[in-house]
Coordinates of C-alpha atoms in Angstrom, one line a residue:
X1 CA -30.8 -45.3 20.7
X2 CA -31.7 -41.9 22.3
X3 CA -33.2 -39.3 20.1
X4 CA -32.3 -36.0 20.2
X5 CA -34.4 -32.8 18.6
X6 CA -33.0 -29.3 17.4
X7 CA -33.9 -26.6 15.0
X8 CA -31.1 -27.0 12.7
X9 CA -28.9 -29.6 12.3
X10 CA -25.4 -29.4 10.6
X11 CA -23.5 -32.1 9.0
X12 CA -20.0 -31.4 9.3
X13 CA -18.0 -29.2 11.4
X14 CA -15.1 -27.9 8.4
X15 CA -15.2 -24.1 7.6
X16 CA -19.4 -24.0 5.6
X17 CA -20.0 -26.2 8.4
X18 CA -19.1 -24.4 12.3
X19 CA -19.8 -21.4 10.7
X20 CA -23.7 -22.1 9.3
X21 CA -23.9 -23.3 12.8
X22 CA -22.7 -20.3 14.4
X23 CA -24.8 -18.0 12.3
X24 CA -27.9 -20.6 13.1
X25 CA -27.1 -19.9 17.2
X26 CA -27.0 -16.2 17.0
X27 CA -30.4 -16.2 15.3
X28 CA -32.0 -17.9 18.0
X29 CA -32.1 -21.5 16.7
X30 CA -31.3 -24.7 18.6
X31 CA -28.1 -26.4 16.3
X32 CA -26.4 -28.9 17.1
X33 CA -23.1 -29.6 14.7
X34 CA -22.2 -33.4 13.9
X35 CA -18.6 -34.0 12.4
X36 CA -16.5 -37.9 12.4
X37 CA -14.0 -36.1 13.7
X38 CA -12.8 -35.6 17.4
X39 CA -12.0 -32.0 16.8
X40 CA -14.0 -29.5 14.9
X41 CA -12.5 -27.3 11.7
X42 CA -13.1 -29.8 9.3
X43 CA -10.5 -30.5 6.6
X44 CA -9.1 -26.6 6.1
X45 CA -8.3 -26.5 9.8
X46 CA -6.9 -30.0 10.3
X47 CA -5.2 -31.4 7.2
X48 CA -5.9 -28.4 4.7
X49 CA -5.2 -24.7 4.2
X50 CA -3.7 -23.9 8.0
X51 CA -1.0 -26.3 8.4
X52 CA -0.1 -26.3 4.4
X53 CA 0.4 -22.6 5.5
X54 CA 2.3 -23.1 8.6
X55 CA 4.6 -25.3 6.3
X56 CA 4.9 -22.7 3.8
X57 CA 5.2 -19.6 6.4
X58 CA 8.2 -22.0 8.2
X59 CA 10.1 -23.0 4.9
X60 CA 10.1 -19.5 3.3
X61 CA 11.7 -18.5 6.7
X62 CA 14.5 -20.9 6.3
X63 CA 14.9 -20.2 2.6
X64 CA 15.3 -16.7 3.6
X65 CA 17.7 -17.4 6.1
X66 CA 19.7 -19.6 3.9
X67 CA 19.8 -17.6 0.9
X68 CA 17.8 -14.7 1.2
X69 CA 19.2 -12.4 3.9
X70 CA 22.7 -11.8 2.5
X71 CA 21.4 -8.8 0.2
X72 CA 20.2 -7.4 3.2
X73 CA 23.8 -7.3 4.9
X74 CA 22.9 -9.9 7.6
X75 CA 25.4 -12.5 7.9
X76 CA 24.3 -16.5 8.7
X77 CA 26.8 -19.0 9.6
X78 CA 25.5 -23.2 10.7
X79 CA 21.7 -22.6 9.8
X80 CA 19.9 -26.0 9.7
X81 CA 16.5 -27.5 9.8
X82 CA 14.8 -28.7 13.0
X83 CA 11.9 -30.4 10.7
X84 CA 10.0 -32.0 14.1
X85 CA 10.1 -28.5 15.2
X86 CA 8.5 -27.5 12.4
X87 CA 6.1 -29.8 12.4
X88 CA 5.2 -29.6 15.9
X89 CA 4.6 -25.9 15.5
X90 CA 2.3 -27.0 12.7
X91 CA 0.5 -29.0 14.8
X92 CA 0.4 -26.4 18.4
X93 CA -1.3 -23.6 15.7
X94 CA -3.8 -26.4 14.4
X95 CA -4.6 -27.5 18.1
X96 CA -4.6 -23.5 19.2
X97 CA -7.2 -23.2 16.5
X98 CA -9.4 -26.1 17.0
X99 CA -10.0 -24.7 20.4
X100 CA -10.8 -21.9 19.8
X101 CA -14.1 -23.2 17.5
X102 CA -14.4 -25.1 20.5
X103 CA -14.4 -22.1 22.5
X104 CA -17.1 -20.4 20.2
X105 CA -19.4 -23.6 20.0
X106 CA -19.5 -23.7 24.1
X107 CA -19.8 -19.4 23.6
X108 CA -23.3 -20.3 21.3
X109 CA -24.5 -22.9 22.9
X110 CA -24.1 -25.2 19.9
X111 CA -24.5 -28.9 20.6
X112 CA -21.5 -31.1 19.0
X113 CA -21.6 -34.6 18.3
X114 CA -18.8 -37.0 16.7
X115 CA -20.1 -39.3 14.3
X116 CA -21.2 -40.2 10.9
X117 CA -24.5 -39.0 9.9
X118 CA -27.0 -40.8 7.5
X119 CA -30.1 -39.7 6.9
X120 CA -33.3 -41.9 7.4
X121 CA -36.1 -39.0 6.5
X122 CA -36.4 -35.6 5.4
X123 CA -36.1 -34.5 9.3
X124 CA -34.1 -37.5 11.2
X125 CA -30.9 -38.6 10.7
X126 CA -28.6 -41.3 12.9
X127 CA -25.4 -40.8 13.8
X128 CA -22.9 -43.5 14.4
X129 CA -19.4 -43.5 16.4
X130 CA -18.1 -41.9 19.1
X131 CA -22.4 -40.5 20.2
X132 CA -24.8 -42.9 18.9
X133 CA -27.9 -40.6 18.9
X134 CA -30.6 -40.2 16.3
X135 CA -31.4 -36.4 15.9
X136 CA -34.3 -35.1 14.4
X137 CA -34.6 -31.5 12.8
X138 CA -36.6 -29.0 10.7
X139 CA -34.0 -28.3 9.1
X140 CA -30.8 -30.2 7.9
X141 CA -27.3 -28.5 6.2
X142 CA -24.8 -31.1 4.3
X143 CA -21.6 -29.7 4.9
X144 CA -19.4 -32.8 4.3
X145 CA -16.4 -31.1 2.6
X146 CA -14.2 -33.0 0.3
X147 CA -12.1 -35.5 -0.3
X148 CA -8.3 -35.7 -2.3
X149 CA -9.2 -37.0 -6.3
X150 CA -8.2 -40.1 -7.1
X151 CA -6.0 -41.6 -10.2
X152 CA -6.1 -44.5 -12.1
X153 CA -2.8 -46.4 -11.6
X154 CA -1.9 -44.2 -9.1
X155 CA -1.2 -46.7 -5.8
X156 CA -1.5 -44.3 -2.4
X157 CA 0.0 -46.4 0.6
X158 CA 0.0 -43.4 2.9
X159 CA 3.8 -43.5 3.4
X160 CA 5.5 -42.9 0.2
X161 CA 2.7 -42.2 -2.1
X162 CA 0.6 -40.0 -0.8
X163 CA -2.1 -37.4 -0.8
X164 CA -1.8 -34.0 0.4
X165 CA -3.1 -35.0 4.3
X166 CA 0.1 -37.5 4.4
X167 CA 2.6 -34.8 2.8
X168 CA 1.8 -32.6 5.7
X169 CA 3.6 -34.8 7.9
X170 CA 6.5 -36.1 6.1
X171 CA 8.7 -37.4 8.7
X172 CA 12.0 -36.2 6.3
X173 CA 13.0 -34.0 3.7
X174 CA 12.4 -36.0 0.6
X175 CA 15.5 -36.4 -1.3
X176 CA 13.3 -36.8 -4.7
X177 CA 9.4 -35.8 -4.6
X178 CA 7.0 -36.2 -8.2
X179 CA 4.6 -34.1 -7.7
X180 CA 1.3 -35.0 -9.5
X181 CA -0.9 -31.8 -10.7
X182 CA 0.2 -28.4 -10.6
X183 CA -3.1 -26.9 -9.0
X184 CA -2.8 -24.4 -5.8
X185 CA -2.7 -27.5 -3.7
X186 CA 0.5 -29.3 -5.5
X187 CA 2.3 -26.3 -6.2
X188 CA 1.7 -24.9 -2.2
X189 CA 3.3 -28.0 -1.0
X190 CA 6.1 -28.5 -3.8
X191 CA 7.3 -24.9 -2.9
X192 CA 7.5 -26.2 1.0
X193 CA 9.5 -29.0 0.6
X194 CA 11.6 -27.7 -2.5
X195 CA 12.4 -25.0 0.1
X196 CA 13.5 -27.8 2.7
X197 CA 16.0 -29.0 0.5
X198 CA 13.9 -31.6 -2.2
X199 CA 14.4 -32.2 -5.6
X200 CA 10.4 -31.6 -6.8
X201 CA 9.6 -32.2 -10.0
X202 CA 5.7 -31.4 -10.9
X203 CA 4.1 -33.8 -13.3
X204 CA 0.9 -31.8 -15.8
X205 CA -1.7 -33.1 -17.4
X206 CA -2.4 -29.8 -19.2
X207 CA -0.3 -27.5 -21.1
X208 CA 0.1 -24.7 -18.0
X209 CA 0.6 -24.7 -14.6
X210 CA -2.3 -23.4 -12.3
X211 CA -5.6 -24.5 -14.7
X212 CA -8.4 -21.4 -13.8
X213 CA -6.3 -18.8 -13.2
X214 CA -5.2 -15.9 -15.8
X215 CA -2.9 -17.5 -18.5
X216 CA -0.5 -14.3 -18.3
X217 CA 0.0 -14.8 -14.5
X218 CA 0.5 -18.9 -14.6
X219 CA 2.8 -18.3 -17.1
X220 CA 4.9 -15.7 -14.8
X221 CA 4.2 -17.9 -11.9
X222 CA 6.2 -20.6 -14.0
X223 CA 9.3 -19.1 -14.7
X224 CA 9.6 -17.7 -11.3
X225 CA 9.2 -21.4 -9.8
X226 CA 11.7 -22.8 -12.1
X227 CA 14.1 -20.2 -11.0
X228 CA 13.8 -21.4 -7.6
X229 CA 14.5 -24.7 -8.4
X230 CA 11.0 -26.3 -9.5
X231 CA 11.1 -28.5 -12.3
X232 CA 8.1 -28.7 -14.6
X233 CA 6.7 -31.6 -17.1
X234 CA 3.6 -30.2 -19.0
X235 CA 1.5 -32.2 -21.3
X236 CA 2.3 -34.8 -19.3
X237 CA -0.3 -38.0 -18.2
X238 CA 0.7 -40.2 -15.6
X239 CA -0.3 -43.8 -16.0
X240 CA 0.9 -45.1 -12.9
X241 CA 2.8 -44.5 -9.6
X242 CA 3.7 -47.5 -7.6
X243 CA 6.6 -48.4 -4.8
X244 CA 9.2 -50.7 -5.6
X245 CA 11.2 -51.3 -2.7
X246 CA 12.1 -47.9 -0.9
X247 CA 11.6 -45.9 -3.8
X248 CA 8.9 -45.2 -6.0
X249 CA 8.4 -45.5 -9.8
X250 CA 5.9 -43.3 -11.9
X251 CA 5.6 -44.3 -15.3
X252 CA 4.3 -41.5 -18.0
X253 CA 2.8 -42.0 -21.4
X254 CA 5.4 -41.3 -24.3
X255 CA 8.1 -40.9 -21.8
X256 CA 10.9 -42.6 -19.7
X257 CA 9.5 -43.4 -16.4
X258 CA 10.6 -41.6 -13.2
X259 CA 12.5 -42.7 -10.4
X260 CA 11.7 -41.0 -6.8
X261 CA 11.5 -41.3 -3.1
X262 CA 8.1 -39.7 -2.7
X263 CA 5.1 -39.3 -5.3
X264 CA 2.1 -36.7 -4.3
X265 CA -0.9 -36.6 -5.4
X266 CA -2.4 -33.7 -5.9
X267 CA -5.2 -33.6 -8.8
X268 CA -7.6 -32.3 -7.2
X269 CA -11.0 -33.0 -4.6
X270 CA -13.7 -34.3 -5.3
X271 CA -17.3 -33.9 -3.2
X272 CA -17.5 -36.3 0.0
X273 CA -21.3 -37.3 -0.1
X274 CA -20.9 -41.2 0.3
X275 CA -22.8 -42.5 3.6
X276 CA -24.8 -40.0 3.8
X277 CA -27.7 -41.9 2.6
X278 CA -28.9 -39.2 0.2
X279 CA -30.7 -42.2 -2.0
X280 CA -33.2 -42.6 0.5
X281 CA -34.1 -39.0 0.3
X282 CA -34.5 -39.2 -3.5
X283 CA -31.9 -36.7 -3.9
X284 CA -29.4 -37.7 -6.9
X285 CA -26.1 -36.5 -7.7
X286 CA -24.8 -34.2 -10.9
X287 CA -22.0 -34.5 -11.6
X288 CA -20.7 -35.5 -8.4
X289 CA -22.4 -32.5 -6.7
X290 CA -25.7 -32.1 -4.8
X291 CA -27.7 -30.2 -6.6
X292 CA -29.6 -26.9 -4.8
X293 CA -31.4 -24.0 -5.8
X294 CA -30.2 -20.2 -5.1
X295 CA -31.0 -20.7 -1.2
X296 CA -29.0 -23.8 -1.3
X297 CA -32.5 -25.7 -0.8
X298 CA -32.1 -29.3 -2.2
X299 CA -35.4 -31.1 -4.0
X300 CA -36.3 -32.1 -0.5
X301 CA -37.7 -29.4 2.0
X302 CA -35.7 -29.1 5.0
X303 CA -32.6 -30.5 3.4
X304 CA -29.9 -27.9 2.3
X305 CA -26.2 -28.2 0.8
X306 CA -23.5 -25.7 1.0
X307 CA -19.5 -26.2 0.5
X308 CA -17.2 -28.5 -1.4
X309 CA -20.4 -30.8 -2.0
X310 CA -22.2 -28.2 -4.6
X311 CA -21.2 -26.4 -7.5
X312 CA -18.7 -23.8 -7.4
X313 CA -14.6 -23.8 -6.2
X314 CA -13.9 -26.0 -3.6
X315 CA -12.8 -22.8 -1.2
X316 CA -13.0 -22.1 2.7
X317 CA -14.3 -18.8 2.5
X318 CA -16.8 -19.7 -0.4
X319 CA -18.1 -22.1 1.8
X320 CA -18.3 -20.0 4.7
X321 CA -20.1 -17.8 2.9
X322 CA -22.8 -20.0 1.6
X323 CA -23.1 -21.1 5.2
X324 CA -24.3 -17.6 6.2
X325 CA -26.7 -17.1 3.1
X326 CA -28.1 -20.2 3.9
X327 CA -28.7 -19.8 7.9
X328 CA -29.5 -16.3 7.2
X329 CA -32.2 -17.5 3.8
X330 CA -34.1 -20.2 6.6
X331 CA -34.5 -17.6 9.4
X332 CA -34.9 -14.2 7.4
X333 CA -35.8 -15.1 4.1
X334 CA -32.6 -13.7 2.4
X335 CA -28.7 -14.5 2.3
X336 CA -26.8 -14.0 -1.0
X337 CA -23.1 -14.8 -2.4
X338 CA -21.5 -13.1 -5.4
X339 CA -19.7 -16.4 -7.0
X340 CA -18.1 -13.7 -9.6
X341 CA -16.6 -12.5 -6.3
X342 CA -14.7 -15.2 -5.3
X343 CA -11.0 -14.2 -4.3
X344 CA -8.4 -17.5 -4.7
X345 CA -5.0 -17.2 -3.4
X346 CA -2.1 -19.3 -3.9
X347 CA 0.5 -19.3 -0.9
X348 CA 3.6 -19.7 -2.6
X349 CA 6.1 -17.1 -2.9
X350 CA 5.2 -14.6 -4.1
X351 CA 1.5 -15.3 -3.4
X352 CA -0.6 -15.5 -6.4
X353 CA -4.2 -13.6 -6.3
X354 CA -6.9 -13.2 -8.5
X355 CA -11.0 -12.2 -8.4
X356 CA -12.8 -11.8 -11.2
X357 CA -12.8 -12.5 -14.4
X358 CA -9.4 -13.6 -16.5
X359 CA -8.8 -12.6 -20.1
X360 CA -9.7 -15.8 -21.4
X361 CA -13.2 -15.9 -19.9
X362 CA -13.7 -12.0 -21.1
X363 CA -12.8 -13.1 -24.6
X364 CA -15.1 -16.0 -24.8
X365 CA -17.6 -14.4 -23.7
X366 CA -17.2 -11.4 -26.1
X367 CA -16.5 -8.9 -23.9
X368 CA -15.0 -5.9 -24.7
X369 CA -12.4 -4.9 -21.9
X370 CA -8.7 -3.1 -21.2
X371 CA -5.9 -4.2 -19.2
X372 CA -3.2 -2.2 -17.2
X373 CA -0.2 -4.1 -15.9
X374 CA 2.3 -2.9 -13.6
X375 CA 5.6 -5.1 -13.1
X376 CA 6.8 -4.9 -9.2
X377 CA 10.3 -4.2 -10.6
X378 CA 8.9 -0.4 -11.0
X379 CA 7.5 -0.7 -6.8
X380 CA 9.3 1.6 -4.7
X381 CA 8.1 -1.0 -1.8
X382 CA 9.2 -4.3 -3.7
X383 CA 12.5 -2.6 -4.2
X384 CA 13.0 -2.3 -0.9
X385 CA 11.7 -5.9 0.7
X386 CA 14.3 -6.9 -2.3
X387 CA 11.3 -8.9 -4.0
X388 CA 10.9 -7.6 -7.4
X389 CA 9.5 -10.2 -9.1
X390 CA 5.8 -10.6 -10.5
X391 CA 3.2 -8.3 -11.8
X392 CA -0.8 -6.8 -11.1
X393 CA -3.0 -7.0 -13.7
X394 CA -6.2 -4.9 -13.8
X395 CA -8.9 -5.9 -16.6
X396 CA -11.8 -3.1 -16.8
X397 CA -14.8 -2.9 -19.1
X398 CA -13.7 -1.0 -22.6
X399 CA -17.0 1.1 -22.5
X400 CA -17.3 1.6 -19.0
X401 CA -14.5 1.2 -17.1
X402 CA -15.9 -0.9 -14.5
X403 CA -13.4 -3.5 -12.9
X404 CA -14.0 -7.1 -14.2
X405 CA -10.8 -8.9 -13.1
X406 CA -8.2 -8.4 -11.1
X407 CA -4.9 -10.6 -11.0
X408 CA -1.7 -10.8 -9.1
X409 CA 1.6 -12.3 -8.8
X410 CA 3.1 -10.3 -5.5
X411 CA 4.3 -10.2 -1.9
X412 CA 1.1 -10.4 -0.2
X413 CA -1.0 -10.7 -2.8
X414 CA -3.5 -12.5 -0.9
X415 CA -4.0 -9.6 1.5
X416 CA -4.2 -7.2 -1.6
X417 CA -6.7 -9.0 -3.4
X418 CA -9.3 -7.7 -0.5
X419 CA -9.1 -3.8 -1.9
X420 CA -10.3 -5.2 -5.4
X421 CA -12.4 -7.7 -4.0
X422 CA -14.4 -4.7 -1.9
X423 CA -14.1 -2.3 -4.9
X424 CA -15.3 -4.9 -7.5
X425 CA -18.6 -5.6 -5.2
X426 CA -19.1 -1.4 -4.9
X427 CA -19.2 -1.4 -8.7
X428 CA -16.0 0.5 -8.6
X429 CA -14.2 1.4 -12.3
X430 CA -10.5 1.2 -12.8
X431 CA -10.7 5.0 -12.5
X432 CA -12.4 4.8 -9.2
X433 CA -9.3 2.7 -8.1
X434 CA -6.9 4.9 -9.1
X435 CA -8.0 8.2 -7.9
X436 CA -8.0 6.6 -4.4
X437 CA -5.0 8.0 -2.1
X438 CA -2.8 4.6 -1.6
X439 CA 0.1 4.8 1.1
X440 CA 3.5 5.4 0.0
X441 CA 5.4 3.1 -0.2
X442 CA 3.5 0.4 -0.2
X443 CA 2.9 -2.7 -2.2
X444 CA -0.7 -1.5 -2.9
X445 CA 0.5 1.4 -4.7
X446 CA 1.0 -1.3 -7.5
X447 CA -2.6 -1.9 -7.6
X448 CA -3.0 1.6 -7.8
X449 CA -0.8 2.1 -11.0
X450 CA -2.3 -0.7 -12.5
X451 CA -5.4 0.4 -12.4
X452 CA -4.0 4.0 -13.8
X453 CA -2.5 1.8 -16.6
X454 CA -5.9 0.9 -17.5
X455 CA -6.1 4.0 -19.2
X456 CA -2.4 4.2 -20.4
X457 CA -2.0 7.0 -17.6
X458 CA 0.4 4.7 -15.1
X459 CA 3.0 6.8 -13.3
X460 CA 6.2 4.9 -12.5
X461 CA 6.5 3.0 -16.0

């Protein structure tokens, strides 16, 4: 088996992974990028947060022309859904983007090879599949992503009870889908197929939708989705999902069992660290997680660990982040990410948006703090996309006004969230916020006049 050497070596090619890579090149090192995949992008890219988005972007365009663009005096007669055109769309703009990393991997000179990596030292590891090639390095970054949680009783065949990869690709609209957990990742892809014409009922361990986010904005979220047609079964533990024929059955503890033609699984990830032969490195597992200091420096020199496989949310850009601070911590000495920072977005519509604290994590914490709220009923913008529902929340320190938390139920949220997200990390206060000039009219405006109401000083309410 040939033997191959480089500077830096990255396990996994998903969004931590290309991008330490690409950091690693433009400082000068010799990387080289090895992913089981044929095409790079990892999970996000392929089976993840682009074509869940696609889905969405293509089933809120058909909801709109269906139902939505009567109030705006445009008339639709014989509208229908061309589903294999939507999903090869979905597929062109995952292939479009796979290039392209391509493209920038060629661009910095970044050697790729497709395989599964297992480590046999601190500085050598052997890859298997397509390349058989053992590669030896100074430096190593695990950057194996994640993989879809498991359930007990829960039997995924990959046709009609399925994770998240297989619901991308549904070859029809489901007639009757369960949805399992009501997490960003269920409620993303119950929205696209509720849209396409499914019955979706969502199935909740816990007592409220979206578990993480701001209580006051899940609970909005909820009564928005069941206006559109979302059915919701809180306090609610599944026991066991099974086919019977060409349906499904899932069977619930304390209640009748339900009767569908497609179950989803969505209850979260969970770190994919198995084969990488970590045991012979000494390095052990908490909690499911690789352990690593604030460099992202495992106990074994050389060996690093960014991503979905350490602590922290299981996000592309937090991961990309990490990959950065990591290259940038083995060639300069420094790299840093701000994990109270964090922006998460939820796609559905309206797009949920949050960084920061919530109100439950400033109480328990004892901190002192004021909210503002401003409803998009009051936005001069909102009013005129004729999308009024949902709210921005802005929580600020009580003593000194600086922003801790920032929370939104909106149009577009997830392009908003980047003002607070850029203010929060300048140290900006809710009065900083507001005193800044915002376009009129504009959905940001509502930021704006939340952060006003802060201080009971909000303009159009």
């Amino acid at each position: 088996m040939e033997t191959r050497a480089f500077d830096l070596v990255v396990i996994g090619a998903g969004p931590g992974g290309y991008v330490a890579a690409i950091r690693a090149a433009q400082l000068g090192l010799q990387t080289a990028c090895v992913d089981k995949e044929a095409v790079l992008g990892g999970t996000c890219l392929r089976i993840g947060c682009i074509p869940s988005k696609v889905l969405l972007e293509s089933s809120a365009r058909y909801q709109e022309a269906l139902t939505g663009l009567a109030q705006h005096g445009v008339r639709v007669n014989g509208v229908s859904l061309d589903l294999p055109a939507v999903l090869q769309r979905k597929d062109q703009v995952v292939r479009a983007l796979t290039k392209g990393i391509e493209g920038l991997f060629r661009k910095n000179k970044i050697t790729h090879f497709q395989g599964t990596a297992s480590f046999l030292s601190p500085h050598e590891i052997e890859v298997r599949g397509q390349d058989n090639v053992r590669l030896q390095a100074k430096h190593f970054i695990i950057a194996t992503g994640s993989v879809s949680a498991p359930l007990p009783g829960v039997e995924l065949d990959g046709e009609r009870i399925v994770t998240s990869t297989e619901a991308l690709s549904f070859a029809e609209v489901p007639r009757r889908l369960v949805v399992i957990g009501a997490g960003f990742i269920g409620l993303e892809l119950s929205c696209v197929w509720q849209r396409f014409g499914a019955q979706v009922t969502v199935l909740e361990y816990l007592n409220r939708i979206l578990p993480g986010t701001d209580e006051e904005i899940a609970q909005e979220a909820q009564k928005i989705f069941t206006r559109q047609g979302l059915k919701f079964h809180l306090n609610t533990r599944v026991t066991s999902a099974r086919r019977v024929g060409g349906h499904c059955v899932v069977e619930r503890e304390g209640a009748e069992p339900l009767e569908c033609d497609y179950v989803l699984l969505a209850v979260g990830r969970v770190p994919h660290t198995a084969g990488l032969g970590l045991e012979r490195l000494g390095i052990a597992l908490e909690r499911g997680r690789i352990p690593v200091n604030e460099r992202f420096a495992t106990a074994v020199p050389g060996v690093y660990a960014i991503g979905d496989v350490i602590h922290g949310p299981m996000l592309a850009h937090k991961a990309e982040e990490e990959g950065i601070a990591c290259v940038e911590g083995i060639v300069r000495g420094h790299g840093h990410v701000d994990y109270d920072l964090i922006p998460g977005v939820v796609y559905t519509h309206p797009e949920i948006a949050a960084v920061g604290k919530t109100e439950a994590q400033l109480k328990e914490r004892g901190i002192p703090y004021r909210k503002g709220i401003f409803p998009l009923l009051a936005s001069g913008r909102a009013r005129t996309l004729g999308e009024t529902e949902g709210k921005i929340k802005v929580l600020a320190h009580a003593e000194t006004d600086r922003l801790l938390g920032v929370h939104l139920i909106a149009p577009h949220a997830g392009e908003m969230i980047g003002e607070a997200a850029a203010a929060m990390a300048f140290g900006a206060s809710a009065e900083d916020l507001a005193r800044v000039c915002h376009a009129h009219p504009t959905l940001s405006e509502a930021l704006k006049e939340a952060a006003l109401a802060v201080d009971g000083r909000a303009i159009h309410i």
